[in-house]
PDB file of C-alpha atoms in Angstrom:
ATOM      1  CA  UNK A   1     105.191 124.139  36.573  1.00 36.00           C
ATOM      2  CA  UNK A   2     102.166 126.441  36.430  1.00 40.00           C
ATOM      3  CA  UNK A   3     102.273 129.961  35.053  1.00 43.00           C
ATOM      4  CA  UNK A   4     100.508 132.686  37.002  1.00 41.00           C
ATOM      5  CA  UNK A   5      98.187 135.192  35.384  1.00 42.00           C
ATOM      6  CA  UNK A   6     100.687 137.944  36.221  1.00 37.00           C
ATOM      7  CA  UNK A   7     103.484 136.022  34.512  1.00 42.00           C
ATOM      8  CA  UNK A   8     101.295 135.524  31.438  1.00 43.00           C
ATOM      9  CA  UNK A   9     100.527 139.244  31.269  1.00 37.00           C
ATOM     10  CA  UNK A  10     104.209 140.142  31.637  1.00 49.00           C
ATOM     11  CA  UNK A  11     105.133 137.622  28.930  1.00 50.00           C
ATOM     12  CA  UNK A  12     102.559 139.129  26.565  1.00 54.00           C
ATOM     13  CA  UNK A  13     103.679 142.694  27.265  1.00 49.00           C
ATOM     14  CA  UNK A  14     107.299 141.723  26.605  1.00 48.00           C
ATOM     15  CA  UNK A  15     106.344 139.948  23.392  1.00 46.00           C
ATOM     16  CA  UNK A  16     104.595 143.063  22.063  1.00 49.00           C
ATOM     17  CA  UNK A  17     107.263 145.495  23.286  1.00 54.00           C
ATOM     18  CA  UNK A  18     109.409 145.060  20.165  1.00 50.00           C
ATOM     19  CA  UNK A  19     106.855 146.622  17.835  1.00 55.00           C
ATOM     20  CA  UNK A  20     107.588 150.147  19.053  1.00 49.00           C
ATOM     21  CA  UNK A  21     111.342 149.788  18.467  1.00 59.00           C
ATOM     22  CA  UNK A  22     111.416 147.671  15.291  1.00 61.00           C
ATOM     23  CA  UNK A  23     113.945 149.879  13.483  1.00 67.00           C
ATOM     24  CA  UNK A  24     116.285 149.922  16.514  1.00 71.00           C
ATOM     25  CA  UNK A  25     115.951 146.148  16.751  1.00 61.00           C
ATOM     26  CA  UNK A  26     116.772 145.680  13.071  1.00 68.00           C
ATOM     27  CA  UNK A  27     119.693 148.098  13.095  1.00 76.00           C
ATOM     28  CA  UNK A  28     121.485 146.826  16.192  1.00 77.00           C
ATOM     29  CA  UNK A  29     120.609 143.215  16.974  1.00 84.00           C
ATOM     30  CA  UNK A  30     123.354 140.773  15.919  1.00 92.00           C
ATOM     31  CA  UNK A  31     122.975 138.626  12.830  1.00 94.00           C
ATOM     32  CA  UNK A  32     123.887 134.914  12.602  1.00 97.00           C
ATOM     33  CA  UNK A  33     127.178 133.423  11.378  1.00 98.00           C
ATOM     34  CA  UNK A  34     127.551 131.215   8.277  1.00 98.00           C
ATOM     35  CA  UNK A  35     128.694 128.345  10.516  1.00 98.00           C
ATOM     36  CA  UNK A  36     125.187 128.164  12.009  1.00 98.00           C
ATOM     37  CA  UNK A  37     123.654 127.439   8.624  1.00 98.00           C
ATOM     38  CA  UNK A  38     126.457 124.981   7.851  1.00 98.00           C
ATOM     39  CA  UNK A  39     125.440 123.118  11.021  1.00 98.00           C
ATOM     40  CA  UNK A  40     121.769 123.113   9.996  1.00 98.00           C
ATOM     41  CA  UNK A  41     122.676 121.634   6.622  1.00 98.00           C
ATOM     42  CA  UNK A  42     124.897 119.021   8.258  1.00 98.00           C
ATOM     43  CA  UNK A  43     122.250 117.950  10.764  1.00 98.00           C
ATOM     44  CA  UNK A  44     119.413 117.847   8.237  1.00 97.00           C
ATOM     45  CA  UNK A  45     121.538 116.176   5.576  1.00 96.00           C
ATOM     46  CA  UNK A  46     120.308 118.532   2.857  1.00 96.00           C
ATOM     47  CA  UNK A  47     121.290 121.948   1.486  1.00 98.00           C
ATOM     48  CA  UNK A  48     119.247 125.005   2.323  1.00 98.00           C
ATOM     49  CA  UNK A  49     119.346 125.966  -1.338  1.00 98.00           C
ATOM     50  CA  UNK A  50     115.987 125.074  -2.815  1.00 98.00           C
ATOM     51  CA  UNK A  51     114.469 124.119   0.543  1.00 98.00           C
ATOM     52  CA  UNK A  52     111.042 125.375   1.562  1.00 98.00           C
ATOM     53  CA  UNK A  53     111.624 127.204   4.853  1.00 98.00           C
ATOM     54  CA  UNK A  54     109.178 128.843   7.256  1.00 98.00           C
ATOM     55  CA  UNK A  55     110.867 131.492   9.418  1.00 98.00           C
ATOM     56  CA  UNK A  56     108.488 131.845  12.368  1.00 98.00           C
ATOM     57  CA  UNK A  57     108.681 134.901  14.589  1.00 95.00           C
ATOM     58  CA  UNK A  58     110.678 136.438  11.758  1.00 95.00           C
ATOM     59  CA  UNK A  59     110.748 139.881  13.335  1.00 92.00           C
ATOM     60  CA  UNK A  60     112.482 142.369  11.063  1.00 91.00           C
ATOM     61  CA  UNK A  61     113.959 139.639   8.871  1.00 95.00           C
ATOM     62  CA  UNK A  62     117.452 139.051  10.215  1.00 95.00           C
ATOM     63  CA  UNK A  63     117.288 135.260   9.893  1.00 97.00           C
ATOM     64  CA  UNK A  64     115.152 135.417   6.748  1.00 98.00           C
ATOM     65  CA  UNK A  65     117.855 137.433   4.976  1.00 97.00           C
ATOM     66  CA  UNK A  66     120.523 134.872   5.879  1.00 97.00           C
ATOM     67  CA  UNK A  67     118.305 131.988   4.728  1.00 98.00           C
ATOM     68  CA  UNK A  68     117.616 133.747   1.423  1.00 98.00           C
ATOM     69  CA  UNK A  69     121.355 134.198   0.932  1.00 98.00           C
ATOM     70  CA  UNK A  70     121.710 130.420   1.225  1.00 98.00           C
ATOM     71  CA  UNK A  71     119.198 129.933  -1.575  1.00 98.00           C
ATOM     72  CA  UNK A  72     116.204 128.867   0.521  1.00 98.00           C
ATOM     73  CA  UNK A  73     112.626 129.631  -0.490  1.00 98.00           C
ATOM     74  CA  UNK A  74     111.377 131.417   2.623  1.00 98.00           C
ATOM     75  CA  UNK A  75     107.950 132.366   3.876  1.00 98.00           C
ATOM     76  CA  UNK A  76     108.082 134.502   7.004  1.00 98.00           C
ATOM     77  CA  UNK A  77     105.533 134.370   9.829  1.00 98.00           C
ATOM     78  CA  UNK A  78     105.372 137.339  12.210  1.00 95.00           C
ATOM     79  CA  UNK A  79     102.628 138.386  14.675  1.00 92.00           C
ATOM     80  CA  UNK A  80     103.741 141.952  15.426  1.00 89.00           C
ATOM     81  CA  UNK A  81     102.505 144.861  13.318  1.00 90.00           C
ATOM     82  CA  UNK A  82     105.576 147.030  13.867  1.00 89.00           C
ATOM     83  CA  UNK A  83     108.034 144.211  13.238  1.00 88.00           C
ATOM     84  CA  UNK A  84     106.136 143.111  10.130  1.00 93.00           C
ATOM     85  CA  UNK A  85     106.202 146.654   8.722  1.00 92.00           C
ATOM     86  CA  UNK A  86     109.958 146.844   9.221  1.00 91.00           C
ATOM     87  CA  UNK A  87     110.353 143.392   7.637  1.00 95.00           C
ATOM     88  CA  UNK A  88     108.472 144.517   4.527  1.00 95.00           C
ATOM     89  CA  UNK A  89     110.580 147.672   4.309  1.00 93.00           C
ATOM     90  CA  UNK A  90     113.839 145.712   4.462  1.00 93.00           C
ATOM     91  CA  UNK A  91     112.834 142.630   2.456  1.00 96.00           C
ATOM     92  CA  UNK A  92     110.220 143.791  -0.054  1.00 96.00           C
ATOM     93  CA  UNK A  93     108.878 140.949  -2.141  1.00 94.00           C
ATOM     94  CA  UNK A  94     109.620 138.247   0.445  1.00 97.00           C
ATOM     95  CA  UNK A  95     106.408 136.418   1.426  1.00 97.00           C
ATOM     96  CA  UNK A  96     105.208 137.393   4.912  1.00 97.00           C
ATOM     97  CA  UNK A  97     102.063 136.248   6.675  1.00 97.00           C
ATOM     98  CA  UNK A  98     100.784 137.435  10.027  1.00 96.00           C
ATOM     99  CA  UNK A  99     100.536 134.741  12.687  1.00 96.00           C
ATOM    100  CA  UNK A 100     102.501 132.879  15.332  1.00 95.00           C
ATOM    101  CA  UNK A 101     103.821 129.430  16.116  1.00 96.00           C
ATOM    102  CA  UNK A 102     100.850 128.431  18.237  1.00 96.00           C
ATOM    103  CA  UNK A 103      98.588 128.433  15.159  1.00 96.00           C
ATOM    104  CA  UNK A 104     100.710 128.497  12.018  1.00 97.00           C
ATOM    105  CA  UNK A 105      98.929 130.014   8.993  1.00 97.00           C
ATOM    106  CA  UNK A 106     100.582 127.404   6.764  1.00 98.00           C
ATOM    107  CA  UNK A 107      99.407 124.272   4.971  1.00 98.00           C
ATOM    108  CA  UNK A 108     100.172 120.795   6.276  1.00 97.00           C
ATOM    109  CA  UNK A 109     103.383 119.187   5.036  1.00 97.00           C
ATOM    110  CA  UNK A 110     104.413 122.437   3.312  1.00 97.00           C
ATOM    111  CA  UNK A 111     107.877 123.051   4.815  1.00 98.00           C
ATOM    112  CA  UNK A 112     111.207 121.261   4.634  1.00 98.00           C
ATOM    113  CA  UNK A 113     112.459 123.335   7.565  1.00 98.00           C
ATOM    114  CA  UNK A 114     110.759 125.450  10.208  1.00 98.00           C
ATOM    115  CA  UNK A 115     113.132 127.976  11.779  1.00 98.00           C
ATOM    116  CA  UNK A 116     112.672 129.886  15.022  1.00 98.00           C
ATOM    117  CA  UNK A 117     115.442 132.468  15.447  1.00 96.00           C
ATOM    118  CA  UNK A 118     115.218 134.010  18.928  1.00 93.00           C
ATOM    119  CA  UNK A 119     111.489 133.280  18.980  1.00 92.00           C
ATOM    120  CA  UNK A 120     110.565 129.771  20.204  1.00 95.00           C
ATOM    121  CA  UNK A 121     110.366 131.012  23.807  1.00 87.00           C
ATOM    122  CA  UNK A 122     107.426 133.221  22.804  1.00 87.00           C
ATOM    123  CA  UNK A 123     105.374 130.124  21.932  1.00 93.00           C
ATOM    124  CA  UNK A 124     103.520 127.576  24.044  1.00 94.00           C
ATOM    125  CA  UNK A 125     105.199 124.218  23.227  1.00 95.00           C
ATOM    126  CA  UNK A 126     101.955 122.395  24.029  1.00 95.00           C
ATOM    127  CA  UNK A 127     100.572 124.067  20.904  1.00 96.00           C
ATOM    128  CA  UNK A 128     103.648 124.951  18.842  1.00 97.00           C
ATOM    129  CA  UNK A 129     105.171 121.441  18.781  1.00 96.00           C
ATOM    130  CA  UNK A 130     102.054 119.824  17.209  1.00 96.00           C
ATOM    131  CA  UNK A 131     101.814 122.764  14.806  1.00 97.00           C
ATOM    132  CA  UNK A 132     105.406 122.293  13.690  1.00 97.00           C
ATOM    133  CA  UNK A 133     104.805 118.571  13.175  1.00 97.00           C
ATOM    134  CA  UNK A 134     101.689 119.358  11.142  1.00 97.00           C
ATOM    135  CA  UNK A 135     103.446 121.793   8.820  1.00 98.00           C
ATOM    136  CA  UNK A 136     106.687 119.860   8.331  1.00 98.00           C
ATOM    137  CA  UNK A 137     106.844 117.434   5.457  1.00 96.00           C
ATOM    138  CA  UNK A 138     108.028 113.862   6.223  1.00 94.00           C
ATOM    139  CA  UNK A 139     111.766 114.091   6.774  1.00 93.00           C
ATOM    140  CA  UNK A 140     111.588 117.808   7.490  1.00 97.00           C
ATOM    141  CA  UNK A 141     113.197 119.468  10.517  1.00 98.00           C
ATOM    142  CA  UNK A 142     112.536 122.033  13.213  1.00 98.00           C
ATOM    143  CA  UNK A 143     115.468 124.343  14.016  1.00 98.00           C
ATOM    144  CA  UNK A 144     115.465 126.620  17.061  1.00 98.00           C
ATOM    145  CA  UNK A 145     118.347 128.953  17.799  1.00 97.00           C
ATOM    146  CA  UNK A 146     119.354 131.811  20.048  1.00 95.00           C
ATOM    147  CA  UNK A 147     122.290 134.223  20.070  1.00 95.00           C
ATOM    148  CA  UNK A 148     123.460 134.046  23.705  1.00 94.00           C
ATOM    149  CA  UNK A 149     126.219 135.995  25.408  1.00 93.00           C
ATOM    150  CA  UNK A 150     129.520 134.151  25.921  1.00 96.00           C
ATOM    151  CA  UNK A 151     129.726 134.209  29.705  1.00 94.00           C
ATOM    152  CA  UNK A 152     133.252 132.772  29.805  1.00 96.00           C
ATOM    153  CA  UNK A 153     134.479 136.123  28.426  1.00 97.00           C
ATOM    154  CA  UNK A 154     135.170 138.113  31.615  1.00 97.00           C
ATOM    155  CA  UNK A 155     133.802 141.508  30.576  1.00 97.00           C
ATOM    156  CA  UNK A 156     130.619 139.885  29.207  1.00 97.00           C
ATOM    157  CA  UNK A 157     130.102 137.904  32.407  1.00 95.00           C
ATOM    158  CA  UNK A 158     130.436 141.117  34.424  1.00 96.00           C
ATOM    159  CA  UNK A 159     128.043 143.000  32.125  1.00 96.00           C
ATOM    160  CA  UNK A 160     125.508 140.165  32.304  1.00 93.00           C
ATOM    161  CA  UNK A 161     125.739 140.146  36.092  1.00 94.00           C
ATOM    162  CA  UNK A 162     125.110 143.912  36.207  1.00 94.00           C
ATOM    163  CA  UNK A 163     122.076 143.555  33.952  1.00 92.00           C
ATOM    164  CA  UNK A 164     120.864 140.629  36.047  1.00 91.00           C
ATOM    165  CA  UNK A 165     121.073 142.635  39.249  1.00 91.00           C
ATOM    166  CA  UNK A 166     119.239 145.524  37.629  1.00 91.00           C
ATOM    167  CA  UNK A 167     116.468 143.304  36.257  1.00 87.00           C
ATOM    168  CA  UNK A 168     116.357 140.664  38.999  1.00 85.00           C
ATOM    169  CA  UNK A 169     117.330 137.791  36.684  1.00 82.00           C
ATOM    170  CA  UNK A 170     120.090 135.206  36.347  1.00 81.00           C
ATOM    171  CA  UNK A 171     121.000 135.280  32.656  1.00 75.00           C
ATOM    172  CA  UNK A 172     123.783 132.721  32.986  1.00 69.00           C
ATOM    173  CA  UNK A 173     121.357 130.167  34.439  1.00 70.00           C
ATOM    174  CA  UNK A 174     118.743 130.994  31.800  1.00 69.00           C
ATOM    175  CA  UNK A 175     121.284 130.313  29.045  1.00 66.00           C
ATOM    176  CA  UNK A 176     122.026 126.910  30.566  1.00 67.00           C
ATOM    177  CA  UNK A 177     118.298 126.159  30.633  1.00 69.00           C
ATOM    178  CA  UNK A 178     118.119 126.161  26.826  1.00 83.00           C
ATOM    179  CA  UNK A 179     117.659 122.501  25.983  1.00 87.00           C
ATOM    180  CA  UNK A 180     115.314 119.790  24.769  1.00 86.00           C
ATOM    181  CA  UNK A 181     113.406 119.528  28.061  1.00 88.00           C
ATOM    182  CA  UNK A 182     112.342 123.182  27.964  1.00 88.00           C
ATOM    183  CA  UNK A 183     111.919 123.347  24.171  1.00 93.00           C
ATOM    184  CA  UNK A 184     109.591 120.329  24.123  1.00 94.00           C
ATOM    185  CA  UNK A 185     108.428 119.200  27.574  1.00 93.00           C
ATOM    186  CA  UNK A 186     106.337 116.468  25.911  1.00 91.00           C
ATOM    187  CA  UNK A 187     109.469 114.721  24.658  1.00 91.00           C
ATOM    188  CA  UNK A 188     107.989 114.125  21.203  1.00 91.00           C
ATOM    189  CA  UNK A 189     111.011 115.642  19.474  1.00 94.00           C
ATOM    190  CA  UNK A 190     114.567 114.301  19.606  1.00 94.00           C
ATOM    191  CA  UNK A 191     116.704 117.438  19.582  1.00 96.00           C
ATOM    192  CA  UNK A 192     120.398 117.612  18.766  1.00 96.00           C
ATOM    193  CA  UNK A 193     122.192 120.582  20.325  1.00 96.00           C
ATOM    194  CA  UNK A 194     125.067 122.487  18.740  1.00 97.00           C
ATOM    195  CA  UNK A 195     126.842 125.658  19.859  1.00 97.00           C
ATOM    196  CA  UNK A 196     128.497 128.011  17.387  1.00 98.00           C
ATOM    197  CA  UNK A 197     130.768 130.796  18.680  1.00 98.00           C
ATOM    198  CA  UNK A 198     131.261 134.009  16.779  1.00 98.00           C
ATOM    199  CA  UNK A 199     131.887 137.692  17.450  1.00 98.00           C
ATOM    200  CA  UNK A 200     131.370 141.138  15.987  1.00 96.00           C
ATOM    201  CA  UNK A 201     132.903 144.561  16.579  1.00 97.00           C
ATOM    202  CA  UNK A 202     130.518 147.506  16.915  1.00 96.00           C
ATOM    203  CA  UNK A 203     130.648 151.106  18.208  1.00 96.00           C
ATOM    204  CA  UNK A 204     129.659 151.513  21.840  1.00 97.00           C
ATOM    205  CA  UNK A 205     126.452 153.331  20.844  1.00 94.00           C
ATOM    206  CA  UNK A 206     125.405 150.331  18.733  1.00 94.00           C
ATOM    207  CA  UNK A 207     126.277 147.963  21.581  1.00 95.00           C
ATOM    208  CA  UNK A 208     124.120 149.895  24.036  1.00 94.00           C
ATOM    209  CA  UNK A 209     121.269 150.159  21.516  1.00 91.00           C
ATOM    210  CA  UNK A 210     121.424 146.377  21.182  1.00 91.00           C
ATOM    211  CA  UNK A 211     121.253 145.952  24.959  1.00 91.00           C
ATOM    212  CA  UNK A 212     118.356 148.376  25.209  1.00 87.00           C
ATOM    213  CA  UNK A 213     116.382 146.570  22.489  1.00 82.00           C
ATOM    214  CA  UNK A 214     115.799 143.522  24.713  1.00 80.00           C
ATOM    215  CA  UNK A 215     112.297 143.094  26.060  1.00 74.00           C
ATOM    216  CA  UNK A 216     113.348 143.136  29.712  1.00 77.00           C
ATOM    217  CA  UNK A 217     114.507 146.730  29.245  1.00 81.00           C
ATOM    218  CA  UNK A 218     111.695 147.757  26.901  1.00 76.00           C
ATOM    219  CA  UNK A 219     109.051 147.067  29.557  1.00 73.00           C
ATOM    220  CA  UNK A 220     110.895 149.082  32.215  1.00 76.00           C
ATOM    221  CA  UNK A 221     110.405 152.801  32.667  1.00 82.00           C
ATOM    222  CA  UNK A 222     112.445 154.830  30.128  1.00 87.00           C
ATOM    223  CA  UNK A 223     114.207 156.669  32.960  1.00 90.00           C
ATOM    224  CA  UNK A 224     115.305 153.421  34.609  1.00 90.00           C
ATOM    225  CA  UNK A 225     116.639 152.001  31.350  1.00 89.00           C
ATOM    226  CA  UNK A 226     118.379 155.259  30.431  1.00 91.00           C
ATOM    227  CA  UNK A 227     120.106 155.396  33.822  1.00 93.00           C
ATOM    228  CA  UNK A 228     121.276 151.792  33.511  1.00 93.00           C
ATOM    229  CA  UNK A 229     122.615 152.303  29.975  1.00 94.00           C
ATOM    230  CA  UNK A 230     124.453 155.488  30.970  1.00 96.00           C
ATOM    231  CA  UNK A 231     126.218 153.620  33.770  1.00 96.00           C
ATOM    232  CA  UNK A 232     126.840 150.656  31.455  1.00 96.00           C
ATOM    233  CA  UNK A 233     128.537 152.966  28.957  1.00 97.00           C
ATOM    234  CA  UNK A 234     131.065 153.897  31.620  1.00 97.00           C
ATOM    235  CA  UNK A 235     131.833 150.252  32.398  1.00 97.00           C
ATOM    236  CA  UNK A 236     132.138 149.253  28.739  1.00 98.00           C
ATOM    237  CA  UNK A 237     134.458 152.148  27.905  1.00 98.00           C
ATOM    238  CA  UNK A 238     136.778 151.037  30.698  1.00 98.00           C
ATOM    239  CA  UNK A 239     137.236 147.775  28.767  1.00 98.00           C
ATOM    240  CA  UNK A 240     137.135 149.284  25.256  1.00 98.00           C
ATOM    241  CA  UNK A 241     138.510 152.859  25.587  1.00 98.00           C
ATOM    242  CA  UNK A 242     138.540 153.302  21.796  1.00 98.00           C
ATOM    243  CA  UNK A 243     134.758 152.888  21.790  1.00 98.00           C
ATOM    244  CA  UNK A 244     134.735 149.762  19.599  1.00 98.00           C
ATOM    245  CA  UNK A 245     133.171 146.845  21.469  1.00 98.00           C
ATOM    246  CA  UNK A 246     133.845 143.202  20.659  1.00 98.00           C
ATOM    247  CA  UNK A 247     130.670 141.272  21.404  1.00 97.00           C
ATOM    248  CA  UNK A 248     131.129 137.489  21.608  1.00 98.00           C
ATOM    249  CA  UNK A 249     128.178 135.164  21.159  1.00 97.00           C
ATOM    250  CA  UNK A 250     127.367 131.491  21.411  1.00 96.00           C
ATOM    251  CA  UNK A 251     124.547 130.580  19.045  1.00 97.00           C
ATOM    252  CA  UNK A 252     122.691 127.699  20.705  1.00 96.00           C
ATOM    253  CA  UNK A 253     121.026 125.527  18.057  1.00 97.00           C
ATOM    254  CA  UNK A 254     118.441 122.824  18.758  1.00 97.00           C
ATOM    255  CA  UNK A 255     117.407 120.767  15.736  1.00 98.00           C
ATOM    256  CA  UNK A 256     114.977 117.856  15.505  1.00 97.00           C
ATOM    257  CA  UNK A 257     113.753 115.929  12.485  1.00 95.00           C
ATOM    258  CA  UNK A 258     110.050 115.167  12.082  1.00 90.00           C
ATOM    259  CA  UNK A 259     109.387 111.615  13.280  1.00 80.00           C
ATOM    260  CA  UNK A 260     108.003 109.450  10.417  1.00 74.00           C
ATOM    261  CA  UNK A 261     104.817 108.698  12.359  1.00 64.00           C
ATOM    262  CA  UNK A 262     104.145 112.292  13.421  1.00 58.00           C
TER     263      UNK A 262
END
């Protein structure tokens, strides 16, 4: 499938939209559950403790912090100036280099694990797959994961449908599209897929700030987004009248080991 120039421009604008709201992103985006990292260790057959990990598209450091807690030696890679500044503020002393997955600023065979948390879709797999294979040591692994909304929870399905109508997108279908064929159209990598369910409880203001931190809303006019979020507040408070929202997520994990001949 070809990508139009307009689509490329929109993709680029969305990718850069986070830099202006880095603190909001860091404060309100969900983290990742311990069971995700248990699954990574199970699939790779090695502990994260002591592993050399590259967290690519590290953003404000949400995944980096969890990897550090597991004892990994992490170098973060982040292209955005605003996100990188917030990363350094929250994780001072953690190595961070500017760059992206299409041209990793890392030495060959230098990583046991390359992690992309919410960020692989910002890369071009034609370039980022060979780069990952270059940087991974023999026996190393590439792990891609996304926090996705649990659409079998009725209120979440309804909220996703409202957002989809507002933005002209089908988020349920897009979640189902996360798989090996889209992650690596070349078929060079043999991905295993796991799904980890978890939830968190947050005040309604934090929930709406999380919603508003997504790129689809960031590139809309502020008035349009504000109007949508005001109406969304009304809907959410009908479900959670005490103002504490239970967000339920499915973390979709794709993990592939580096082929010996890569």
